[in-house]
Amino acid sequence: MVDPTSLVDDSVTADSFNLSNPEFWIAPRDYREGAFRSLRNAEGLRFYDEWLFEDSPFPPGAGYWSLVRHEDVWFASRNPQLFISGKGSSIQDLPMEMAEFFGSMIAMDDPRHFRLRSIVSKGFTPKEINRVEEYVHLKAATLVDSLLERFPDGECDFVNEIAAPLPLQIICEMMGIPASDEQQLFQWTNTILGAGDPDFGGTIEALMAAAMGMYSYAQALGEECLKNPTDDLSSIMMHAEVDGERLTSQEFGSFFILLVVAGNETTRNAISQGLRALTQYPDQRDIWFNDFEGNTKTAVDEIVRWATPVIHFRRTATEDVVINGTKVAAGDKVVLWYNSANRDETVWTNPYEFDVRRPLQPQQAGFGAGGPHFCLGANLARREIAVMFDEIRRRLPNLRATGEPDYLQSNFINGVKRLPCAWK
Ligand code: HEM
């Protein structure tokens, strides 16, 4: 059992750190938790200048306001006319074509966002998700079979062997991508999201090359679906019509990047951090595993709250607005820190405790805090997490993390690169 007070360094004061400094994101976790707590308790909002990245071709922008309280993140997320995404969803300003190229609908506002979301949602209906569930079971079982066969000593890297392949295989299956191309897609997504981490070859050139590779791949896939339709998600999307309009192959290319990256790099971190949490809190593991059906709904959402795999998204204010006593001017950027909303002690009882029976209200902000961009894949991700832990519970009941996670250096993805585990 972990003492919750050891998870937050209470000595950190609100003006003693800079969220823009990349070093902040490799500081010890208790320090970072302490920093966000100090911001939640401080008066008003803090403004941060943007960092000058030596290797970036883009100059730093004008800075951003930090929304750290649950209430403020909620407010910005649910008022999309006041806080738009169409000027970019990452802190750094990218040329608009590039923001859309990478972000697709996450960097758009209505009516364009609505049109695109209406088309692609056809692949995420409850019927589609039920259809995929069968496949999720099969993949989870096959991964465990392979683990038992290849690691007779009962030890391996959990991320590489379980947490990363599952979502990747599911998204590839849904999109109709052959298994032989999975590894290539995996490398592209790692490079795109690991842009700040040297382990993943984190240069801007590598990022662009990976994005272009994925984009061309998707365009070819989309065109093939038009010629030879099947029943996979790519075909559904390429043939779907809203008001007589279909996706162009460019739109499909960008959406494909968003979907593959969003589907992979988030769920795998939830699963990895889920295993770590269940190892650190064996009482919670027993509660969940002893009544799996009864507790799955809350346990899965607690894992997503605990891990908060996506740390932030950005919006831009369209009018002057006062948040928590601070005036945010039209045109200012605001950053929604989901990690902080998910630890806000004014809405969560004992936020630094991992509690698989935590009530589902208030809504945890791991999938976003509501509004038009709320995670399209939330139900799919929930199923993947539930099915994987069900498989673990039944087939590897002693599975546990045996060391510290090796974290990704990023202010965007709360990623785990490696997590040693054992099951004997
Ligand atoms: C635990 C896993 C996941 C987490 C934590 C997560 C988190 C998020 C967050 C925070 C957002 C932004 C919400 C907002 O701005 O209001 C988002 C959007 C999105 N997510 Fe997820 N996600 C996960 C899994 C998935 C999966 C499995 C898929 C698809 C296969 C997916 C597809 C998307 C898409 C397409 C969007 C953009 C929606 C829009 O702009 O309308 N996500 N996700």
Short mmCIF file of C-alpha atoms and ligand atoms in Angstrom, two decimals:
data_model
loop_
_atom_site.label_atom_id
_atom_site.label_comp_id
_atom_site.label_asym_id
_atom_site.label_seq_id
_atom_site.Cartn_x
_atom_site.Cartn_y
_atom_site.Cartn_z
CA MET A 1 0.00 0.00 0.00
CA VAL A 2 1.20 3.48 -0.85
CA ASP A 3 0.86 6.34 1.58
CA PRO A 4 -1.16 8.96 -0.39
CA THR A 5 0.75 11.82 1.23
CA SER A 6 3.97 10.50 -0.33
CA LEU A 7 2.49 11.13 -3.78
CA VAL A 8 2.32 14.91 -3.42
CA ASP A 9 5.17 17.18 -2.44
CA ASP A 10 3.40 19.83 -0.38
CA SER A 11 6.41 22.13 -0.25
CA VAL A 12 6.11 23.21 -3.91
CA THR A 13 4.82 26.78 -4.23
CA ALA A 14 2.81 28.13 -7.17
CA ASP A 15 5.44 30.54 -8.48
CA SER A 16 8.47 28.29 -8.13
CA PHE A 17 8.22 26.32 -11.40
CA ASN A 18 7.44 26.77 -15.07
CA LEU A 19 5.08 24.35 -16.82
CA SER A 20 6.63 25.31 -20.15
CA ASN A 21 10.11 24.16 -19.17
CA PRO A 22 10.66 20.62 -20.58
CA GLU A 23 12.62 19.80 -17.40
CA PHE A 24 9.43 20.15 -15.39
CA TRP A 25 8.16 17.07 -17.22
CA ILE A 26 11.01 14.89 -16.06
CA ALA A 27 10.87 16.07 -12.46
CA PRO A 28 9.74 13.48 -9.88
CA ARG A 29 6.02 12.77 -9.96
CA ASP A 30 5.38 13.93 -6.38
CA TYR A 31 6.96 17.28 -7.26
CA ARG A 32 4.73 17.65 -10.31
CA GLU A 33 1.63 16.69 -8.32
CA GLY A 34 2.63 19.24 -5.69
CA ALA A 35 3.07 21.88 -8.40
CA PHE A 36 -0.42 21.32 -9.84
CA ARG A 37 -1.94 21.25 -6.38
CA SER A 38 -0.32 24.59 -5.59
CA LEU A 39 -1.81 26.02 -8.80
CA ARG A 40 -5.28 24.74 -7.91
CA ASN A 41 -5.00 26.42 -4.53
CA ALA A 42 -3.59 29.69 -5.85
CA GLU A 43 -5.70 32.77 -6.61
CA GLY A 44 -6.80 33.14 -10.24
CA LEU A 45 -5.02 31.63 -13.23
CA ARG A 46 -1.29 31.49 -14.01
CA PHE A 47 0.07 32.57 -17.37
CA TYR A 48 3.13 30.89 -18.89
CA ASP A 49 5.32 32.09 -21.71
CA GLU A 50 6.06 29.50 -24.34
CA TRP A 51 9.39 27.78 -24.48
CA LEU A 52 11.92 28.42 -27.21
CA PHE A 53 12.76 24.99 -28.62
CA GLU A 54 16.15 25.19 -30.34
CA ASP A 55 15.30 22.63 -33.03
CA SER A 56 11.77 23.86 -33.78
CA PRO A 57 11.17 25.72 -37.04
CA PHE A 58 8.27 27.54 -35.34
CA PRO A 59 8.83 30.54 -33.07
CA PRO A 60 7.24 30.41 -29.60
CA GLY A 61 3.71 31.82 -29.44
CA ALA A 62 2.30 34.40 -27.05
CA GLY A 63 1.92 32.07 -24.05
CA TYR A 64 -1.10 30.51 -22.39
CA TRP A 65 -3.34 30.51 -19.35
CA SER A 66 -3.41 27.30 -17.33
CA LEU A 67 -6.78 25.84 -16.36
CA VAL A 68 -6.09 23.45 -13.50
CA ARG A 69 -9.35 23.22 -11.53
CA HIS A 70 -12.00 20.69 -12.51
CA GLU A 71 -14.60 23.44 -12.73
CA ASP A 72 -12.51 25.59 -15.10
CA VAL A 73 -11.55 22.70 -17.39
CA TRP A 74 -15.23 21.69 -17.47
CA PHE A 75 -16.33 25.24 -18.31
CA ALA A 76 -13.89 25.69 -21.20
CA SER A 77 -14.57 22.24 -22.61
CA ARG A 78 -18.34 22.72 -22.60
CA ASN A 79 -18.40 26.20 -24.12
CA PRO A 80 -16.99 25.56 -27.57
CA GLN A 81 -18.19 28.91 -28.95
CA LEU A 82 -16.16 30.72 -26.30
CA PHE A 83 -13.15 28.38 -26.47
CA ILE A 84 -12.45 27.14 -29.95
CA SER A 85 -10.17 24.38 -31.21
CA GLY A 86 -9.84 25.71 -34.76
CA LYS A 87 -6.79 27.81 -33.90
CA GLY A 88 -4.93 24.72 -32.75
CA SER A 89 -5.24 22.04 -30.11
CA SER A 90 -1.56 21.90 -29.09
CA ILE A 91 0.19 24.62 -27.09
CA GLN A 92 2.57 25.46 -29.90
CA ASP A 93 1.07 27.34 -32.86
CA LEU A 94 1.47 25.39 -36.06
CA PRO A 95 0.51 26.69 -39.49
CA MET A 96 -3.22 25.90 -39.79
CA GLU A 97 -2.79 23.38 -42.62
CA MET A 98 -0.30 21.52 -40.46
CA ALA A 99 -2.53 21.61 -37.36
CA GLU A 100 -5.36 20.08 -39.36
CA PHE A 101 -3.06 17.64 -41.08
CA PHE A 102 -1.99 16.28 -37.70
CA GLY A 103 -5.13 16.90 -35.71
CA SER A 104 -7.97 16.41 -38.15
CA MET A 105 -11.25 17.13 -36.37
CA ILE A 106 -9.66 17.67 -32.99
CA ALA A 107 -8.35 20.96 -34.42
CA MET A 108 -11.70 22.01 -35.98
CA ASP A 109 -14.89 23.73 -34.85
CA ASP A 110 -18.47 23.31 -36.01
CA PRO A 111 -19.78 23.12 -38.66
CA ARG A 112 -16.68 21.38 -40.09
CA HIS A 113 -16.11 19.39 -36.92
CA PHE A 114 -19.74 18.30 -36.80
CA ARG A 115 -19.69 17.13 -40.40
CA LEU A 116 -16.53 15.06 -39.96
CA ARG A 117 -17.58 13.69 -36.57
CA SER A 118 -20.98 12.65 -37.98
CA ILE A 119 -19.26 10.66 -40.71
CA VAL A 120 -16.65 8.92 -38.60
CA SER A 121 -19.04 8.25 -35.70
CA LYS A 122 -20.66 5.65 -37.93
CA GLY A 123 -17.70 3.43 -37.10
CA PHE A 124 -18.20 3.85 -33.32
CA THR A 125 -21.88 2.99 -32.83
CA PRO A 126 -22.70 0.57 -29.98
CA LYS A 127 -23.33 -2.07 -32.69
CA GLU A 128 -19.82 -1.59 -34.10
CA ILE A 129 -18.25 -1.66 -30.65
CA ASN A 130 -20.12 -4.88 -29.82
CA ARG A 131 -18.85 -6.38 -33.04
CA VAL A 132 -15.29 -5.43 -32.11
CA GLU A 133 -15.63 -6.78 -28.58
CA GLU A 134 -15.44 -10.36 -29.83
CA TYR A 135 -12.20 -9.50 -31.52
CA VAL A 136 -10.85 -7.76 -28.40
CA HIS A 137 -11.42 -11.00 -26.45
CA LEU A 138 -9.66 -13.04 -29.08
CA LYS A 139 -6.65 -10.71 -29.26
CA ALA A 140 -6.29 -10.48 -25.49
CA ALA A 141 -6.38 -14.28 -25.21
CA THR A 142 -3.85 -14.70 -28.02
CA LEU A 143 -1.47 -12.21 -26.40
CA VAL A 144 -1.57 -14.14 -23.14
CA ASP A 145 -1.05 -17.46 -24.98
CA SER A 146 1.99 -16.05 -26.70
CA LEU A 147 3.35 -14.64 -23.44
CA LEU A 148 3.10 -17.98 -21.66
CA GLU A 149 4.82 -19.70 -24.54
CA ARG A 150 7.65 -17.22 -25.14
CA PHE A 151 8.55 -16.34 -21.54
CA PRO A 152 8.80 -19.61 -19.59
CA ASP A 153 10.58 -17.76 -16.75
CA GLY A 154 7.41 -15.76 -16.19
CA GLU A 155 8.93 -12.29 -16.69
CA CYS A 156 8.75 -9.73 -19.49
CA ASP A 157 8.19 -6.09 -20.36
CA PHE A 158 4.47 -5.51 -19.92
CA VAL A 159 4.28 -2.52 -22.27
CA ASN A 160 5.92 -4.26 -25.19
CA GLU A 161 4.17 -7.59 -24.81
CA ILE A 162 0.66 -6.70 -23.64
CA ALA A 163 -0.28 -3.05 -23.23
CA ALA A 164 1.03 -1.79 -26.56
CA PRO A 165 0.06 -4.61 -28.94
CA LEU A 166 -3.58 -4.89 -27.82
CA PRO A 167 -4.87 -1.45 -28.89
CA LEU A 168 -2.68 -1.51 -31.97
CA GLN A 169 -4.06 -4.83 -33.13
CA ILE A 170 -7.63 -3.72 -32.44
CA ILE A 171 -7.35 -0.48 -34.36
CA CYS A 172 -5.62 -2.25 -37.26
CA GLU A 173 -8.35 -4.87 -37.35
CA MET A 174 -11.08 -2.24 -37.24
CA MET A 175 -9.50 -0.26 -40.06
CA GLY A 176 -8.78 -3.32 -42.23
CA ILE A 177 -4.98 -3.03 -41.97
CA PRO A 178 -3.07 -6.27 -42.55
CA ALA A 179 -1.09 -7.68 -39.62
CA SER A 180 2.10 -7.40 -41.69
CA ASP A 181 1.82 -3.57 -41.58
CA GLU A 182 1.14 -3.30 -37.83
CA GLN A 183 4.76 -2.83 -36.82
CA GLN A 184 5.26 -0.01 -39.30
CA LEU A 185 2.18 1.79 -37.95
CA PHE A 186 3.39 1.30 -34.43
CA GLN A 187 6.71 2.96 -35.20
CA TRP A 188 5.01 5.90 -36.90
CA THR A 189 2.71 6.54 -33.92
CA ASN A 190 5.58 6.27 -31.45
CA THR A 191 7.57 8.82 -33.43
CA ILE A 192 4.64 11.23 -33.72
CA LEU A 193 3.77 11.23 -30.03
CA GLY A 194 7.29 10.75 -28.70
CA ALA A 195 8.51 13.89 -30.50
CA GLY A 196 10.06 15.25 -27.30
CA ASP A 197 11.67 11.98 -26.21
CA PRO A 198 15.08 11.00 -27.63
CA ASP A 199 14.21 7.27 -27.23
CA PHE A 200 11.75 7.56 -30.08
CA GLY A 201 14.06 9.54 -32.38
CA GLY A 202 12.32 12.73 -31.31
CA THR A 203 13.33 15.27 -33.98
CA ILE A 204 10.90 17.40 -35.96
CA GLU A 205 12.19 15.80 -39.19
CA ALA A 206 11.46 12.32 -37.83
CA LEU A 207 7.98 13.50 -36.82
CA MET A 208 7.21 14.89 -40.26
CA ALA A 209 8.55 11.79 -42.01
CA ALA A 210 6.37 9.54 -39.82
CA ALA A 211 3.27 11.68 -40.42
CA MET A 212 3.82 11.75 -44.17
CA GLY A 213 4.37 7.98 -44.22
CA MET A 214 1.14 7.37 -42.38
CA TYR A 215 -0.80 9.88 -44.48
CA SER A 216 0.26 8.30 -47.79
CA TYR A 217 -0.49 4.87 -46.41
CA ALA A 218 -3.99 5.99 -45.43
CA GLN A 219 -4.73 7.66 -48.73
CA ALA A 220 -3.87 4.44 -50.56
CA LEU A 221 -6.04 2.48 -48.11
CA GLY A 222 -8.99 4.90 -48.57
CA GLU A 223 -8.77 4.69 -52.36
CA GLU A 224 -8.66 0.92 -52.22
CA CYS A 225 -11.82 0.94 -50.04
CA LEU A 226 -13.63 3.03 -52.65
CA LYS A 227 -12.75 0.52 -55.33
CA ASN A 228 -13.26 -2.64 -53.29
CA PRO A 229 -15.54 -1.97 -50.31
CA THR A 230 -15.44 -4.34 -47.34
CA ASP A 231 -17.14 -4.15 -43.93
CA ASP A 232 -14.21 -2.55 -42.06
CA LEU A 233 -14.16 0.92 -40.53
CA SER A 234 -12.13 2.43 -43.38
CA SER A 235 -14.77 1.33 -45.88
CA ILE A 236 -17.62 2.48 -43.67
CA MET A 237 -16.01 5.91 -43.39
CA MET A 238 -15.08 6.26 -47.03
CA HIS A 239 -18.63 5.38 -48.12
CA ALA A 240 -20.54 7.24 -45.40
CA GLU A 241 -22.50 10.29 -46.53
CA VAL A 242 -23.68 13.28 -44.51
CA ASP A 243 -25.89 15.73 -46.43
CA GLY A 244 -24.79 14.06 -49.64
CA GLU A 245 -21.08 14.58 -48.91
CA ARG A 246 -18.35 12.02 -48.39
CA LEU A 247 -14.88 12.21 -46.89
CA THR A 248 -12.16 13.23 -49.31
CA SER A 249 -9.09 11.01 -49.30
CA GLN A 250 -7.09 13.89 -47.70
CA GLU A 251 -9.62 14.14 -44.89
CA PHE A 252 -9.47 10.40 -44.47
CA GLY A 253 -5.63 10.56 -44.37
CA SER A 254 -5.62 13.10 -41.53
CA PHE A 255 -8.39 11.39 -39.63
CA PHE A 256 -6.49 8.14 -39.95
CA ILE A 257 -3.45 9.74 -38.26
CA LEU A 258 -5.64 11.03 -35.42
CA LEU A 259 -7.40 7.71 -34.98
CA VAL A 260 -4.35 5.49 -35.06
CA VAL A 261 -2.37 7.75 -32.73
CA ALA A 262 -5.32 8.43 -30.39
CA GLY A 263 -6.31 4.78 -30.29
CA ASN A 264 -2.84 3.43 -29.58
CA GLU A 265 -0.92 5.74 -27.40
CA THR A 266 -3.65 6.36 -24.88
CA THR A 267 -5.13 2.96 -24.16
CA ARG A 268 -1.76 1.31 -23.80
CA ASN A 269 -0.76 3.81 -21.12
CA ALA A 270 -4.02 3.28 -19.29
CA ILE A 271 -3.43 -0.49 -19.29
CA SER A 272 0.22 -0.16 -18.17
CA GLN A 273 -0.56 2.28 -15.41
CA GLY A 274 -3.54 0.15 -14.46
CA LEU A 275 -1.25 -2.82 -13.82
CA ARG A 276 1.07 -0.67 -11.78
CA ALA A 277 -1.79 0.70 -9.69
CA LEU A 278 -3.22 -2.78 -9.07
CA THR A 279 0.25 -3.89 -7.94
CA GLN A 280 0.66 -0.94 -5.60
CA TYR A 281 -2.85 -1.32 -4.19
CA PRO A 282 -3.38 -5.09 -3.76
CA ASP A 283 -6.52 -4.50 -1.69
CA GLN A 284 -8.09 -2.71 -4.67
CA ARG A 285 -7.00 -5.48 -6.96
CA ASP A 286 -8.75 -8.01 -4.69
CA ILE A 287 -11.91 -5.94 -4.53
CA TRP A 288 -12.09 -5.68 -8.30
CA PHE A 289 -11.02 -9.23 -9.17
CA ASN A 290 -13.30 -10.79 -6.54
CA ASP A 291 -16.35 -9.13 -8.10
CA PHE A 292 -15.16 -8.37 -11.59
CA GLU A 293 -18.54 -7.78 -13.24
CA GLY A 294 -19.83 -5.71 -10.35
CA ASN A 295 -16.84 -3.36 -10.20
CA THR A 296 -15.60 -3.12 -13.78
CA LYS A 297 -17.46 0.06 -14.69
CA THR A 298 -15.99 2.10 -11.87
CA ALA A 299 -12.59 0.34 -11.89
CA VAL A 300 -11.95 1.11 -15.54
CA ASP A 301 -12.84 4.76 -15.15
CA GLU A 302 -10.70 4.94 -12.03
CA ILE A 303 -7.75 3.58 -14.02
CA VAL A 304 -8.30 6.29 -16.63
CA ARG A 305 -8.60 8.97 -13.92
CA TRP A 306 -5.51 7.67 -12.14
CA ALA A 307 -3.42 7.45 -15.32
CA THR A 308 -4.86 10.43 -17.23
CA PRO A 309 -3.05 9.30 -20.39
CA VAL A 310 -3.75 12.59 -22.22
CA ILE A 311 -2.38 15.39 -20.07
CA HIS A 312 -3.78 18.43 -21.86
CA PHE A 313 -5.43 19.98 -24.89
CA ARG A 314 -5.54 23.64 -25.79
CA ARG A 315 -8.34 26.01 -26.80
CA THR A 316 -8.39 29.68 -27.84
CA ALA A 317 -10.77 32.26 -26.33
CA THR A 318 -13.05 34.04 -28.80
CA GLU A 319 -14.22 36.77 -26.38
CA ASP A 320 -12.98 38.37 -23.19
CA VAL A 321 -14.04 36.14 -20.34
CA VAL A 322 -13.32 36.00 -16.60
CA ILE A 323 -12.27 32.63 -15.19
CA ASN A 324 -11.69 32.30 -11.48
CA GLY A 325 -11.23 36.06 -11.13
CA THR A 326 -8.70 36.33 -13.98
CA LYS A 327 -9.53 38.08 -17.24
CA VAL A 328 -8.74 35.96 -20.29
CA ALA A 329 -8.76 38.17 -23.39
CA ALA A 330 -10.18 37.27 -26.81
CA GLY A 331 -7.43 35.50 -28.75
CA ASP A 332 -5.64 34.17 -25.64
CA LYS A 333 -4.75 30.50 -25.44
CA VAL A 334 -5.99 28.37 -22.56
CA VAL A 335 -4.62 24.93 -21.71
CA LEU A 336 -6.97 22.37 -20.14
CA TRP A 337 -4.87 20.28 -17.74
CA TYR A 338 -6.86 17.07 -17.43
CA ASN A 339 -4.28 15.58 -15.06
CA SER A 340 -4.98 18.35 -12.58
CA ALA A 341 -8.79 18.25 -12.99
CA ASN A 342 -8.57 14.56 -12.14
CA ARG A 343 -6.86 15.32 -8.80
CA ASP A 344 -8.96 18.32 -7.80
CA GLU A 345 -9.69 17.84 -4.10
CA THR A 346 -12.77 20.06 -4.29
CA VAL A 347 -14.55 17.43 -6.38
CA TRP A 348 -12.77 14.16 -5.55
CA THR A 349 -12.71 12.56 -2.13
CA ASN A 350 -9.09 11.53 -1.46
CA PRO A 351 -7.94 12.10 -5.06
CA TYR A 352 -4.53 10.52 -4.36
CA GLU A 353 -6.11 7.22 -3.43
CA PHE A 354 -6.72 4.57 -6.03
CA ASP A 355 -10.26 3.36 -5.43
CA VAL A 356 -11.83 0.92 -7.88
CA ARG A 357 -15.28 1.61 -6.45
CA ARG A 358 -15.02 5.38 -6.74
CA PRO A 359 -18.45 6.75 -7.75
CA LEU A 360 -18.65 7.69 -11.43
CA GLN A 361 -19.78 11.23 -10.61
CA PRO A 362 -18.30 13.77 -11.02
CA GLN A 363 -17.15 12.72 -14.44
CA GLN A 364 -13.45 12.07 -14.58
CA ALA A 365 -11.70 14.18 -17.22
CA GLY A 366 -9.42 11.54 -18.74
CA PHE A 367 -11.51 11.32 -21.91
CA GLY A 368 -12.02 15.09 -21.93
CA ALA A 369 -14.42 17.15 -19.87
CA GLY A 370 -17.46 16.96 -22.13
CA GLY A 371 -18.43 19.05 -25.14
CA PRO A 372 -18.15 18.32 -28.85
CA HIS A 373 -14.64 16.84 -28.81
CA PHE A 374 -15.26 14.30 -26.05
CA CYS A 375 -13.22 11.19 -26.87
CA LEU A 376 -14.84 9.33 -29.74
CA GLY A 377 -13.12 6.10 -28.71
CA ALA A 378 -14.01 6.23 -24.99
CA ASN A 379 -16.32 3.20 -25.08
CA LEU A 380 -13.90 1.21 -27.17
CA ALA A 381 -11.03 2.06 -24.81
CA ARG A 382 -13.15 1.08 -21.80
CA ARG A 383 -13.90 -2.31 -23.36
CA GLU A 384 -10.25 -2.91 -24.22
CA ILE A 385 -9.13 -2.14 -20.68
CA ALA A 386 -11.88 -4.29 -19.14
CA VAL A 387 -11.26 -7.27 -21.42
CA MET A 388 -7.49 -7.18 -20.93
CA PHE A 389 -7.76 -7.15 -17.14
CA ASP A 390 -10.38 -9.90 -17.28
CA GLU A 391 -7.94 -12.04 -19.24
CA ILE A 392 -5.16 -11.22 -16.76
CA ARG A 393 -7.41 -12.03 -13.80
CA ARG A 394 -8.34 -15.43 -15.19
CA ARG A 395 -5.08 -16.54 -16.77
CA LEU A 396 -2.29 -14.65 -14.98
CA PRO A 397 -3.67 -14.09 -11.49
CA ASN A 398 -0.20 -13.35 -10.07
CA LEU A 399 0.77 -10.82 -12.72
CA ARG A 400 2.35 -7.77 -11.14
CA ALA A 401 4.71 -4.90 -11.96
CA THR A 402 8.15 -5.72 -10.60
CA GLY A 403 9.89 -2.38 -11.05
CA GLU A 404 9.40 1.30 -11.69
CA PRO A 405 7.82 2.40 -14.99
CA ASP A 406 10.13 4.09 -17.46
CA TYR A 407 8.11 7.20 -18.32
CA LEU A 408 7.93 9.09 -21.61
CA GLN A 409 9.22 12.65 -21.42
CA SER A 410 6.17 14.60 -22.55
CA ASN A 411 3.77 17.29 -21.37
CA PHE A 412 1.07 15.78 -23.59
CA ILE A 413 1.04 12.01 -23.16
CA ASN A 414 1.47 10.42 -19.74
CA GLY A 415 3.29 7.53 -21.34
CA VAL A 416 5.06 4.44 -20.03
CA LYS A 417 7.80 3.13 -22.29
CA ARG A 418 8.68 0.04 -20.25
CA LEU A 419 7.26 -1.71 -17.21
CA PRO A 420 8.88 -4.94 -15.97
CA CYS A 421 6.40 -7.56 -14.84
CA ALA A 422 6.26 -11.15 -13.58
CA TRP A 423 3.50 -13.71 -13.06
CA LYS A 424 5.11 -16.66 -11.25
C1 HEM B 1 -7.74 5.41 -22.38
C2 HEM B 1 -7.77 5.72 -23.65
C3 HEM B 1 -8.09 7.08 -24.20
C4 HEM B 1 -7.97 8.32 -23.62
C5 HEM B 1 -7.48 8.64 -22.22
C6 HEM B 1 -8.41 9.31 -24.60
C7 HEM B 1 -8.46 10.67 -24.36
C8 HEM B 1 -8.96 11.61 -25.25
C9 HEM B 1 -9.08 13.03 -24.97
C10 HEM B 1 -8.66 13.71 -23.67
C11 HEM B 1 -9.64 13.61 -26.06
C12 HEM B 1 -9.96 15.10 -26.24
C13 HEM B 1 -11.30 15.41 -25.63
C14 HEM B 1 -11.70 16.85 -25.73
O1 HEM B 1 -10.99 17.69 -26.31
O2 HEM B 1 -12.81 17.16 -25.21
C15 HEM B 1 -9.86 12.57 -27.05
C16 HEM B 1 -10.40 12.78 -28.30
C17 HEM B 1 -10.45 11.79 -29.26
N1 HEM B 1 -10.19 10.43 -29.08
FE1 HEM B 1 -9.60 9.52 -27.40
N2 HEM B 1 -8.76 8.66 -25.74
C18 HEM B 1 -8.58 7.30 -25.55
C19 HEM B 1 -8.84 6.30 -26.47
C20 HEM B 1 -9.26 6.50 -27.76
C21 HEM B 1 -9.49 5.46 -28.72
C22 HEM B 1 -9.33 3.96 -28.46
C23 HEM B 1 -9.84 6.07 -29.88
C24 HEM B 1 -10.19 5.49 -31.20
C25 HEM B 1 -9.89 4.33 -31.64
C26 HEM B 1 -9.88 7.51 -29.63
C27 HEM B 1 -10.23 8.47 -30.56
C28 HEM B 1 -10.38 9.80 -30.29
C29 HEM B 1 -10.79 10.79 -31.29
C30 HEM B 1 -11.10 10.52 -32.76
C31 HEM B 1 -10.83 12.03 -30.64
C32 HEM B 1 -11.21 13.39 -31.25
C33 HEM B 1 -12.67 13.65 -31.06
C34 HEM B 1 -13.14 15.00 -31.63
O3 HEM B 1 -12.32 15.90 -31.84
O4 HEM B 1 -14.35 15.12 -31.84
N3 HEM B 1 -9.51 7.73 -28.33
N4 HEM B 1 -9.46 11.35 -26.51
#
